[in-house]
């Protein structure tokens, strides 16, 4: 049993996004947000993007392997609701990233704007209605 303060050498390995069509969503994220596709399995029930240390993965909204174990994924019932997750990507040029996302099928939510905490942020939705935040890198605080 681990004690408080012990190091577990854990790594945040995956963010799994539940989508209607794995192949289409993997291709969309690749084109719209600039990631290379790592793999799509032969069954089209799992896709991954090359995204650094943490993998972005896609799997169908409904599949018996997880629905039976952890419950069904609930999707919003109207356009006034959103998924209970937000995918966030950081870019040196948020305006260019926002434009690229729209040119590749993302739906505009909010154009990039400067925020009081020193970050430029814009929002789009993917084809499944998931909110994607495109932001600049947050500036480190200045010391006096």
Short mmCIF file of C-alpha atoms in Angstrom, two decimals:
data_model
loop_
_atom_site.label_atom_id
_atom_site.label_comp_id
_atom_site.label_asym_id
_atom_site.label_seq_id
_atom_site.Cartn_x
_atom_site.Cartn_y
_atom_site.Cartn_z
CA UNK A 1 0.00 0.00 0.00
CA UNK A 2 1.34 3.42 -0.98
CA UNK A 3 1.93 5.97 1.71
CA UNK A 4 1.32 9.67 1.46
CA UNK A 5 4.20 11.35 -0.29
CA UNK A 6 5.48 8.24 -2.06
CA UNK A 7 6.30 8.57 -5.74
CA UNK A 8 4.40 6.21 -8.04
CA UNK A 9 6.15 7.02 -11.36
CA UNK A 10 2.80 7.46 -13.04
CA UNK A 11 2.30 8.96 -16.50
CA UNK A 12 -0.84 10.53 -17.96
CA UNK A 13 -1.02 8.25 -20.98
CA UNK A 14 -4.30 8.83 -22.84
CA UNK A 15 -7.21 11.12 -23.31
CA UNK A 16 -9.98 9.10 -24.94
CA UNK A 17 -12.59 10.96 -26.97
CA UNK A 18 -15.86 9.12 -27.64
CA UNK A 19 -17.03 9.79 -31.20
CA UNK A 20 -19.58 8.60 -33.77
CA UNK A 21 -16.99 7.60 -36.41
CA UNK A 22 -13.42 6.84 -35.33
CA UNK A 23 -11.82 7.08 -38.80
CA UNK A 24 -13.55 10.37 -39.66
CA UNK A 25 -12.79 11.95 -36.28
CA UNK A 26 -9.14 10.86 -36.37
CA UNK A 27 -8.76 12.34 -39.87
CA UNK A 28 -10.57 15.53 -38.82
CA UNK A 29 -8.30 16.13 -35.79
CA UNK A 30 -5.25 15.40 -37.94
CA UNK A 31 -6.22 17.96 -40.60
CA UNK A 32 -7.90 20.59 -38.43
CA UNK A 33 -5.40 20.70 -35.57
CA UNK A 34 -2.14 19.53 -37.18
CA UNK A 35 -1.50 16.11 -35.65
CA UNK A 36 -0.18 13.02 -37.40
CA UNK A 37 -2.24 9.85 -37.21
CA UNK A 38 -0.37 7.17 -35.24
CA UNK A 39 -2.81 4.38 -36.02
CA UNK A 40 -6.38 3.29 -36.66
CA UNK A 41 -7.05 -0.34 -35.87
CA UNK A 42 -8.54 -2.67 -38.49
CA UNK A 43 -11.92 -2.69 -36.74
CA UNK A 44 -12.14 1.15 -36.87
CA UNK A 45 -12.92 1.09 -33.15
CA UNK A 46 -9.69 2.76 -32.00
CA UNK A 47 -7.64 5.60 -33.45
CA UNK A 48 -4.64 7.51 -32.08
CA UNK A 49 -2.83 10.75 -32.89
CA UNK A 50 0.85 11.56 -32.36
CA UNK A 51 0.53 14.26 -29.71
CA UNK A 52 3.58 14.10 -27.50
CA UNK A 53 3.71 12.26 -24.18
CA UNK A 54 -0.08 11.96 -23.83
CA UNK A 55 -1.90 10.15 -26.65
CA UNK A 56 -5.18 11.49 -28.01
CA UNK A 57 -7.32 8.45 -28.76
CA UNK A 58 -10.75 8.00 -30.36
CA UNK A 59 -13.26 5.23 -29.79
CA UNK A 60 -16.96 4.80 -30.62
CA UNK A 61 -19.56 6.39 -28.37
CA UNK A 62 -21.26 3.03 -27.89
CA UNK A 63 -19.38 -0.23 -27.51
CA UNK A 64 -20.23 -3.18 -25.33
CA UNK A 65 -16.72 -3.45 -23.85
CA UNK A 66 -17.11 -0.20 -21.91
CA UNK A 67 -20.88 0.36 -21.86
CA UNK A 68 -21.39 -2.91 -19.99
CA UNK A 69 -18.62 -2.14 -17.47
CA UNK A 70 -18.83 1.59 -16.81
CA UNK A 71 -22.15 2.71 -18.29
CA UNK A 72 -23.20 4.34 -21.52
CA UNK A 73 -21.72 7.62 -22.72
CA UNK A 74 -24.34 10.38 -22.57
CA UNK A 75 -24.28 12.93 -25.37
CA UNK A 76 -25.93 16.37 -25.29
CA UNK A 77 -29.58 16.41 -26.28
CA UNK A 78 -29.49 19.90 -27.83
CA UNK A 79 -27.07 22.44 -29.30
CA UNK A 80 -27.36 24.45 -26.05
CA UNK A 81 -25.61 21.65 -24.16
CA UNK A 82 -22.03 20.45 -24.52
CA UNK A 83 -19.99 17.37 -23.82
CA UNK A 84 -18.59 17.05 -20.28
CA UNK A 85 -15.07 17.37 -21.67
CA UNK A 86 -13.10 20.07 -23.46
CA UNK A 87 -10.05 19.30 -25.59
CA UNK A 88 -7.38 22.03 -25.40
CA UNK A 89 -4.45 22.59 -27.74
CA UNK A 90 -1.71 25.22 -27.41
CA UNK A 91 -0.26 27.02 -30.43
CA UNK A 92 2.25 29.83 -30.95
CA UNK A 93 -0.18 31.39 -33.51
CA UNK A 94 -3.76 30.93 -32.29
CA UNK A 95 -5.30 32.94 -35.15
CA UNK A 96 -3.69 30.67 -37.76
CA UNK A 97 -4.71 27.55 -35.80
CA UNK A 98 -8.31 28.80 -35.55
CA UNK A 99 -8.42 29.55 -39.28
CA UNK A 100 -6.98 26.10 -40.11
CA UNK A 101 -9.57 24.39 -37.89
CA UNK A 102 -12.44 26.22 -39.61
CA UNK A 103 -11.04 25.47 -43.08
CA UNK A 104 -11.03 21.77 -42.17
CA UNK A 105 -14.59 21.50 -40.90
CA UNK A 106 -14.60 22.79 -37.33
CA UNK A 107 -17.59 24.91 -36.33
CA UNK A 108 -16.82 28.37 -34.96
CA UNK A 109 -17.83 29.02 -31.34
CA UNK A 110 -15.73 32.05 -30.37
CA UNK A 111 -12.95 33.81 -32.28
CA UNK A 112 -9.57 34.06 -30.57
CA UNK A 113 -9.29 36.90 -28.06
CA UNK A 114 -6.84 37.99 -25.41
CA UNK A 115 -7.77 36.90 -21.89
CA UNK A 116 -6.91 38.73 -18.68
CA UNK A 117 -4.58 35.90 -17.59
CA UNK A 118 -2.28 36.51 -20.58
CA UNK A 119 -3.51 33.85 -22.98
CA UNK A 120 -5.14 34.21 -26.38
CA UNK A 121 -8.05 31.74 -26.65
CA UNK A 122 -10.58 30.74 -29.30
CA UNK A 123 -13.15 27.94 -29.36
CA UNK A 124 -14.51 25.60 -32.04
CA UNK A 125 -16.61 22.43 -32.07
CA UNK A 126 -15.59 19.20 -33.75
CA UNK A 127 -18.03 17.15 -35.89
CA UNK A 128 -19.27 15.38 -32.74
CA UNK A 129 -20.02 18.68 -30.99
CA UNK A 130 -17.03 18.47 -28.63
CA UNK A 131 -15.66 21.89 -27.66
CA UNK A 132 -12.02 22.39 -28.64
CA UNK A 133 -10.06 25.27 -27.09
CA UNK A 134 -7.21 26.72 -29.14
CA UNK A 135 -4.94 28.76 -26.92
CA UNK A 136 -1.55 30.37 -26.81
CA UNK A 137 0.99 29.25 -24.30
CA UNK A 138 0.32 30.98 -20.98
CA UNK A 139 2.97 33.56 -20.18
CA UNK A 140 4.89 32.83 -17.00
CA UNK A 141 4.29 35.40 -14.24
CA UNK A 142 6.81 38.20 -14.03
CA UNK A 143 8.70 38.79 -10.81
CA UNK A 144 9.26 42.25 -9.40
#
